[in-house]
XYZ file of N, CA and C in Angstrom:
561
model
N 0.260 11.293 -3.451
C 0.367 12.125 -4.623
C 1.001 13.439 -4.185
N 1.804 14.012 -5.079
C 2.427 15.288 -4.768
C 1.411 16.421 -4.934
N 1.748 17.581 -4.428
C 0.853 18.732 -4.522
C 0.517 19.064 -5.973
N 1.442 18.788 -6.887
C 1.182 19.062 -8.308
C 0.590 17.853 -9.044
N 0.078 16.859 -8.304
C -0.729 15.792 -8.884
C -0.014 14.573 -9.421
N 1.260 14.395 -9.070
C 2.007 13.253 -9.586
C 2.098 12.126 -8.554
N 2.061 10.895 -9.054
C 2.198 9.710 -8.198
C 3.664 9.327 -8.141
N 4.190 9.272 -6.924
C 5.575 8.888 -6.750
C 5.747 8.458 -5.300
N 5.823 7.144 -5.086
C 5.924 6.627 -3.722
C 7.189 7.099 -3.018
N 8.228 7.402 -3.779
C 9.482 7.839 -3.156
C 9.413 9.295 -2.689
N 8.429 10.056 -3.165
C 8.286 11.456 -2.754
C 7.413 11.592 -1.510
N 6.909 10.478 -1.017
C 5.996 10.490 0.118
C 6.741 10.621 1.434
N 6.173 11.387 2.340
C 6.702 11.456 3.704
C 6.057 10.305 4.463
N 6.828 9.287 4.744
C 6.288 8.074 5.374
C 6.729 8.020 6.831
N 6.181 8.925 7.634
C 6.536 8.946 9.052
C 5.606 8.021 9.841
N 5.755 8.017 11.145
C 4.971 7.119 12.001
C 3.473 7.344 11.840
N 3.061 8.588 11.814
C 1.637 8.915 11.702
C 1.049 8.426 10.367
N 1.786 8.606 9.286
C 1.330 8.150 7.961
C 1.237 6.625 7.929
N 2.259 5.936 8.453
C 2.215 4.471 8.489
C 1.027 3.980 9.314
N 0.753 4.614 10.440
C -0.384 4.213 11.272
C -1.697 4.425 10.528
N -1.812 5.546 9.827
C -3.031 5.834 9.055
C -3.280 4.745 8.016
N -2.247 4.402 7.260
C -2.424 3.400 6.212
C -2.598 1.994 6.780
N -2.029 1.719 7.935
C -2.271 0.430 8.590
C -3.748 0.305 8.958
N -4.326 1.368 9.509
C -5.752 1.369 9.853
C -6.614 1.216 8.604
N -6.251 1.914 7.543
C -6.991 1.829 6.286
C -6.983 0.399 5.754
N -5.831 -0.238 5.749
C -5.718 -1.604 5.251
C -6.482 -2.596 6.130
N -6.482 -2.367 7.439
C -7.213 -3.264 8.345
C -8.715 -3.235 8.063
N -9.230 -2.081 7.627
C -10.670 -1.962 7.383
C -11.068 -2.464 5.996
N -10.097 -2.836 5.195
C -10.373 -3.239 3.818
C -10.416 -4.752 3.678
N -11.085 -5.183 2.625
C -11.153 -6.603 2.346
C -10.172 -7.042 1.285
N -9.841 -6.121 0.367
C -8.988 -6.455 -0.773
C -8.286 -5.197 -1.261
N -7.079 -5.376 -1.773
C -6.360 -4.288 -2.448
C -6.163 -4.687 -3.905
N -6.382 -3.744 -4.803
C -6.185 -3.973 -6.228
C -4.944 -3.233 -6.685
N -4.093 -3.925 -7.433
C -2.865 -3.331 -7.939
C -2.692 -3.636 -9.416
N -2.072 -2.717 -10.121
C -1.536 -2.995 -11.437
C -0.144 -3.572 -11.246
N 0.471 -4.001 -12.316
C 1.780 -4.665 -12.230
C 2.840 -3.784 -11.577
N 2.954 -2.540 -12.010
C 4.039 -1.682 -11.515
C 3.900 -1.437 -10.015
N 2.707 -1.079 -9.566
C 2.520 -0.833 -8.134
C 2.712 -2.114 -7.339
N 2.219 -3.225 -7.867
C 2.422 -4.510 -7.182
C 3.909 -4.780 -6.988
N 4.683 -4.559 -8.034
C 6.120 -4.815 -7.934
C 6.795 -3.861 -6.948
N 6.303 -2.635 -6.842
C 6.822 -1.711 -5.821
C 6.480 -2.208 -4.409
N 5.270 -2.739 -4.247
C 4.809 -3.183 -2.937
C 5.465 -4.488 -2.485
N 6.100 -5.203 -3.407
C 6.772 -6.462 -3.033
C 7.918 -6.237 -2.048
N 8.256 -5.000 -1.804
C 9.261 -4.659 -0.793
C 8.812 -5.096 0.609
N 7.519 -4.996 0.894
C 7.036 -5.163 2.264
C 7.211 -6.562 2.844
N 7.092 -7.634 2.091
C 7.372 -8.947 2.703
C 8.814 -9.075 3.217
N 9.743 -8.343 2.608
C 11.119 -8.378 3.116
C 11.204 -7.718 4.486
N 10.372 -6.700 4.723
C 10.345 -6.053 6.043
C 9.710 -6.986 7.072
N 8.715 -7.765 6.650
C 8.120 -8.742 7.567
C 9.184 -9.762 7.992
N 9.982 -10.221 7.042
C 11.033 -11.208 7.346
C 12.201 -10.599 8.113
N 12.491 -9.334 7.823
C 13.627 -8.642 8.447
C 13.161 -7.271 8.934
N 12.502 -7.235 10.106
C 11.959 -5.965 10.614
C 13.028 -4.878 10.724
N 12.569 -3.642 10.536
C 13.478 -2.491 10.544
C 13.773 -1.982 11.952
N 12.885 -2.325 12.901
C 13.012 -1.761 14.236
C 12.139 -0.527 14.409
N 11.595 -0.004 13.304
C 10.653 1.112 13.343
C 9.270 0.492 13.514
N 8.674 0.671 14.707
C 7.433 -0.023 15.052
C 6.315 0.225 14.034
N 6.071 1.470 13.655
C 4.952 1.761 12.744
C 5.203 1.200 11.347
N 6.452 1.229 10.897
C 6.781 0.681 9.578
C 6.665 -0.844 9.591
N 7.160 -1.474 10.635
C 7.095 -2.928 10.736
C 5.643 -3.402 10.849
N 4.824 -2.648 11.588
C 3.399 -2.979 11.709
C 2.703 -2.831 10.352
N 3.002 -1.763 9.627
C 2.431 -1.566 8.285
C 2.805 -2.739 7.381
N 4.044 -3.184 7.468
C 4.499 -4.304 6.635
C 3.667 -5.560 6.898
N 3.381 -5.836 8.156
C 2.580 -7.013 8.506
C 1.147 -6.860 7.973
N 0.576 -5.672 8.137
C -0.806 -5.449 7.694
C -0.911 -5.562 6.175
N 0.003 -4.939 5.444
C -0.069 -5.007 3.980
C 0.272 -6.407 3.483
N 1.079 -7.110 4.238
C 1.406 -8.487 3.866
C 0.174 -9.386 3.954
N -0.718 -9.098 4.891
C -1.865 -9.968 5.145
C -3.098 -9.680 4.295
N -3.248 -8.477 3.760
C -4.467 -8.170 3.011
C -4.471 -8.915 1.674
N -5.602 -9.487 1.294
C -5.681 -10.117 -0.028
C -5.480 -9.069 -1.130
N -4.742 -9.459 -2.164
C -4.426 -8.553 -3.269
C -4.792 -9.214 -4.590
N -5.336 -8.407 -5.494
C -5.587 -8.875 -6.856
C -4.738 -7.998 -7.768
N -3.957 -8.641 -8.624
C -3.025 -7.937 -9.499
C -3.524 -8.038 -10.941
N -3.608 -6.882 -11.582
C -4.030 -6.815 -12.984
C -2.790 -6.579 -13.832
N -2.482 -7.543 -14.684
C -1.283 -7.455 -15.502
C -1.461 -8.269 -16.771
N -0.938 -7.725 -17.865
C -0.918 -8.464 -19.124
C 0.397 -9.223 -19.296
N 1.378 -8.912 -18.453
C 2.708 -9.499 -18.642
C 3.103 -10.507 -17.557
N 2.636 -10.315 -16.327
C 2.983 -11.260 -15.266
C 2.264 -12.587 -15.489
N 2.984 -13.665 -15.292
C 2.401 -15.005 -15.425
C 2.046 -15.600 -14.062
N 2.705 -15.102 -13.022
C 2.395 -15.536 -11.667
C 2.846 -14.448 -10.691
N 2.385 -14.550 -9.452
C 2.786 -13.629 -8.393
C 3.290 -14.459 -7.221
N 4.314 -13.964 -6.566
C 4.959 -14.711 -5.482
C 4.364 -14.423 -4.105
N 3.789 -13.249 -3.942
C 3.269 -12.846 -2.641
C 2.144 -13.793 -2.246
N 2.232 -14.372 -1.055
C 1.280 -15.420 -0.654
C -0.165 -14.934 -0.606
N -0.395 -13.662 -0.399
C -1.762 -13.144 -0.312
C -2.201 -12.436 -1.594
N -1.490 -12.678 -2.671
C -1.823 -12.048 -3.956
C -2.209 -13.113 -4.973
N -3.033 -12.673 -5.913
C -3.362 -13.522 -7.053
C -3.527 -12.639 -8.280
N -3.301 -13.218 -9.427
C -3.548 -12.509 -10.676
C -5.051 -12.472 -10.934
N -5.519 -11.376 -11.498
C -6.930 -11.259 -11.850
C -7.295 -12.329 -12.868
N -8.447 -12.929 -12.677
C -8.924 -13.971 -13.588
C -9.842 -13.400 -14.663
N -10.442 -12.254 -14.357
C -11.395 -11.616 -15.266
C -10.971 -10.172 -15.494
N -11.743 -9.476 -16.295
C -11.415 -8.070 -16.502
C -11.747 -7.272 -15.240
N -11.283 -6.048 -15.206
C -11.392 -5.210 -14.006
C -12.836 -5.061 -13.545
N -13.725 -4.739 -14.459
C -15.133 -4.527 -14.096
C -15.731 -5.776 -13.461
N -15.510 -6.924 -14.068
C -16.062 -8.176 -13.540
C -15.501 -8.502 -12.160
N -14.194 -8.314 -11.982
C -13.567 -8.595 -10.676
C -14.155 -7.687 -9.593
N -14.284 -6.407 -9.901
C -14.783 -5.458 -8.900
C -16.248 -5.726 -8.581
N -17.054 -5.993 -9.584
C -18.464 -6.294 -9.320
C -18.609 -7.552 -8.469
N -17.786 -8.565 -8.720
C -17.830 -9.769 -7.893
C -17.376 -9.471 -6.459
N -16.327 -8.664 -6.310
C -15.874 -8.293 -4.967
C -16.958 -7.533 -4.211
N -17.638 -6.646 -4.892
C -18.717 -5.888 -4.247
C -19.811 -6.825 -3.751
N -20.117 -7.850 -4.517
C -21.158 -8.816 -4.131
C -20.738 -9.636 -2.914
N -19.444 -9.924 -2.792
C -18.979 -10.877 -1.784
C -18.337 -10.239 -0.556
N -18.411 -8.938 -0.401
C -17.652 -8.292 0.693
C -18.459 -8.065 1.961
N -19.142 -9.043 2.405
C -19.860 -8.995 3.683
C -20.835 -7.821 3.766
N -21.775 -7.780 2.861
C -22.804 -6.734 2.835
C -22.219 -5.330 2.782
N -21.093 -5.183 2.114
C -20.509 -3.861 1.932
C -19.690 -3.356 3.099
N -19.399 -4.204 4.081
C -18.655 -3.732 5.248
C -17.152 -3.667 5.012
N -16.666 -4.286 3.980
C -15.233 -4.268 3.696
C -14.954 -3.454 2.442
N -14.037 -2.518 2.549
C -13.679 -1.676 1.413
C -12.783 -2.408 0.435
N -12.837 -1.961 -0.800
C -11.915 -2.421 -1.839
C -10.975 -1.245 -2.088
N -9.708 -1.422 -1.820
C -8.726 -0.358 -2.014
C -8.090 -0.496 -3.387
N -7.886 0.637 -4.042
C -7.270 0.637 -5.367
C -5.972 1.415 -5.253
N -4.840 0.740 -5.510
C -3.549 1.346 -5.271
C -2.743 1.682 -6.504
N -3.355 1.690 -7.672
C -2.605 1.966 -8.898
C -3.300 3.050 -9.714
N -2.549 4.032 -10.190
C -3.172 5.113 -10.965
C -3.976 4.619 -12.164
N -3.468 3.656 -12.895
C -4.197 3.178 -14.084
C -5.519 2.524 -13.700
N -5.558 1.828 -12.575
C -6.807 1.207 -12.130
C -7.785 2.246 -11.611
N -7.281 3.293 -10.950
C -8.142 4.383 -10.489
C -8.824 5.042 -11.687
N -8.053 5.305 -12.734
C -8.617 5.910 -13.944
C -9.654 4.979 -14.566
N -9.308 3.710 -14.731
C -10.232 2.759 -15.358
C -11.523 2.624 -14.553
N -11.410 2.518 -13.240
C -12.606 2.395 -12.404
C -13.417 3.683 -12.379
N -12.746 4.819 -12.470
C -13.458 6.102 -12.567
C -14.303 6.132 -13.834
N -13.722 5.698 -14.932
C -14.431 5.711 -16.215
C -15.569 4.691 -16.234
N -15.463 3.650 -15.425
C -16.545 2.656 -15.316
C -17.573 3.050 -14.257
N -17.366 4.195 -13.599
C -18.247 4.680 -12.532
C -18.341 3.666 -11.387
N -17.194 3.085 -11.021
C -17.155 2.071 -9.967
C -16.374 2.516 -8.733
N -16.176 3.814 -8.584
C -15.500 4.307 -7.381
C -16.526 5.014 -6.511
N -16.640 4.540 -5.266
C -17.580 5.133 -4.324
C -16.972 6.307 -3.572
N -15.652 6.230 -3.348
C -14.985 7.290 -2.603
C -13.525 7.372 -3.031
N -13.059 8.590 -3.226
C -11.657 8.851 -3.492
C -11.028 9.294 -2.178
N -9.913 8.684 -1.820
C -9.118 9.146 -0.684
C -7.770 9.550 -1.251
N -7.596 10.834 -1.405
C -6.387 11.357 -2.037
C -5.482 11.947 -0.970
N -4.327 11.351 -0.809
C -3.342 11.861 0.140
C -2.390 12.765 -0.622
N -2.412 14.044 -0.270
C -1.586 15.040 -0.946
C -0.379 15.334 -0.062
N 0.788 15.099 -0.614
C 2.046 15.322 0.098
C 2.525 16.757 -0.129
N 3.182 17.362 0.849
C 3.667 18.736 0.690
C 4.961 18.790 -0.125
N 4.871 18.298 -1.348
C 6.016 18.212 -2.250
C 5.563 18.566 -3.659
N 6.396 19.311 -4.377
C 6.150 19.602 -5.789
C 7.282 18.974 -6.580
N 6.934 18.118 -7.551
C 7.950 17.433 -8.353
C 8.184 18.089 -9.713
N 7.120 18.636 -10.296
C 7.263 19.259 -11.612
C 7.065 18.306 -12.773
N 7.199 17.003 -12.531
C 6.935 16.020 -13.586
C 6.777 14.648 -12.949
N 6.297 13.725 -13.763
C 6.077 12.368 -13.291
C 4.792 11.816 -13.858
N 4.266 10.793 -13.205
C 3.029 10.146 -13.630
C 1.842 10.858 -12.983
N 1.016 11.539 -13.793
C -0.161 12.204 -13.215
C -1.164 11.163 -12.713
N -1.781 11.437 -11.580
C -2.743 10.496 -11.021
C -3.905 10.257 -11.979
N -4.430 11.295 -12.575
C -5.619 11.145 -13.413
C -5.294 11.224 -14.902
N -4.183 10.646 -15.296
C -3.808 10.599 -16.705
C -4.864 9.800 -17.479
N -5.234 10.284 -18.627
C -6.185 9.626 -19.531
C -7.637 9.669 -19.081
N -7.985 10.519 -18.123
C -9.405 10.695 -17.797
C -10.038 11.427 -18.974
N -11.124 10.873 -19.478
C -11.757 11.448 -20.669
C -12.939 12.352 -20.331
N -13.660 12.009 -19.273
C -14.858 12.762 -18.918
C -14.693 13.427 -17.559
N -15.305 14.570 -17.435
C -15.282 15.318 -16.181
C -15.927 14.496 -15.067
N -15.350 14.583 -13.885
C -15.895 13.931 -12.699
C -16.030 15.008 -11.625
N -17.241 15.309 -11.229
C -17.474 16.267 -10.151
C -17.527 15.510 -8.841
N -16.949 16.099 -7.813
C -16.811 15.433 -6.523
C -17.384 16.292 -5.402
N -17.797 15.633 -4.329
C -18.235 16.299 -3.116
C -17.235 15.970 -2.020
N -16.686 16.996 -1.382
C -15.743 16.787 -0.285
C -16.496 16.278 0.932
N -16.082 15.120 1.447
C -16.718 14.527 2.621
C -16.019 14.932 3.907
N -14.696 14.898 3.880
C -13.912 15.279 5.063
C -12.459 15.392 4.657
N -11.652 15.870 5.577
C -10.213 15.940 5.372
C -9.521 15.408 6.632
N -8.291 15.008 6.458
C -7.451 14.612 7.591
C -6.076 15.216 7.352
N -5.608 15.993 8.306
C -4.315 16.656 8.193
C -3.305 15.954 9.095
N -2.114 15.744 8.561
C -1.050 15.074 9.296
C -0.007 16.098 9.730
N 0.703 15.785 10.778
C 1.691 16.726 11.316
C 2.832 17.006 10.341
N 3.083 16.101 9.384
C 4.153 16.299 8.402
C 3.736 17.275 7.292
N 2.457 17.680 7.299
C 1.966 18.593 6.270
C 1.150 17.912 5.186
N 1.099 16.589 5.178
C 0.258 15.871 4.213
C -1.203 16.040 4.601
N -2.079 15.983 3.617
C -3.515 16.090 3.833
C -4.198 14.998 3.019
N -5.103 14.263 3.663
C -5.919 13.305 2.925
C -7.286 13.922 2.732
N -7.716 13.937 1.478
C -9.005 14.485 1.082
C -9.921 13.316 0.741
N -11.088 13.320 1.313
C -12.062 12.256 1.071
C -13.180 12.838 0.217
N -13.340 12.304 -0.979
C -14.344 12.791 -1.918
C -15.277 11.673 -2.341
N -16.508 12.060 -2.597
C -17.496 11.157 -3.171
C -17.870 11.688 -4.546
N -17.907 10.820 -5.557
C -18.345 11.298 -6.878
C -19.817 11.698 -6.829
N -20.130 12.821 -7.453
C -21.537 13.232 -7.554
C -22.227 12.304 -8.539
N -23.478 12.048 -8.298
C -24.253 11.196 -9.204
C -24.470 11.927 -10.517
N -24.618 11.165 -11.590
C -24.762 11.758 -12.922
C -25.895 12.776 -12.993
N -27.027 12.501 -12.365
C -28.146 13.445 -12.436
C -27.771 14.767 -11.779
N -26.994 14.702 -10.688
C -26.554 15.932 -10.019
C -25.551 16.694 -10.871
N -24.739 15.970 -11.643
C -23.748 16.628 -12.485
C -24.398 17.370 -13.642
N -25.576 16.944 -14.037
C -26.244 17.567 -15.169
C -27.003 18.828 -14.774
N -27.238 19.019 -13.473
C -27.932 20.215 -13.022
C -27.014 21.428 -13.177
N -27.579 22.561 -13.604
C -26.744 23.765 -13.725
C -26.247 24.219 -12.357
N -25.048 24.737 -12.334
C -24.471 25.206 -11.074
C -24.443 26.723 -10.999
N -25.189 27.373 -11.874
C -25.263 28.825 -11.873
C -26.708 29.228 -12.057
N -27.089 30.404 -11.535
C -28.496 30.832 -11.678
C -28.817 31.145 -13.139
N -30.023 30.802 -13.544
C -30.462 31.077 -14.913
C -31.123 32.423 -15.039
C-alpha cells in the first residue's frame, strides 16, 4: 500500500529484501485468499517459474507463491488455471471458518491478498492480524485499502519491520469489542 493508503502492486518497491520477506511469509502460511482482480494479477508468477528471470529472490518468490494453495472468490470466473488454486465453493465466512478449523491447530496462517476480502473479513471480525506494508510512495489516487469500511476498527501495534528501501510493515491486532467500548479518556 502507498503512504496515502492506496493499493497498487505496480507502485511497490519489489527489491531482493521485499521478495525475501514475502517468500518467508508465504512459506509460513497454509492458504492465500484472493479476489478475482488480485488473482489475475498474481497469474504472472507461474510464467516466472517456467521462465526464470535470473533474479534469485524474484525467482524464489515465484516458486513459493506458485506452491501455496489459493482460494479465489469471484462471481464471474468459471474456472482457474493455476494448479494450486481453486474457486471458493462457499461464501467467504464459511470458507474462512472451515480453514481455521483445518489449519493444523492454528499453526498455519491464512493470508488475504485482496482489498475487498480484507474489508469483508474485517466487517465479519475474522482478521486476527493486519500486516500492512507501507511503501514510500504517494499516488494521490487509486483503490483505497479500506474502501467501504462501515465501522471503526481500533488496532494495537504489535511490531514493525523496516526495509532498506524505505518500506515499513506494520503488524496490528484488532482490539476486542469490549476493549473498544472502554473510554480512552479520563472521566
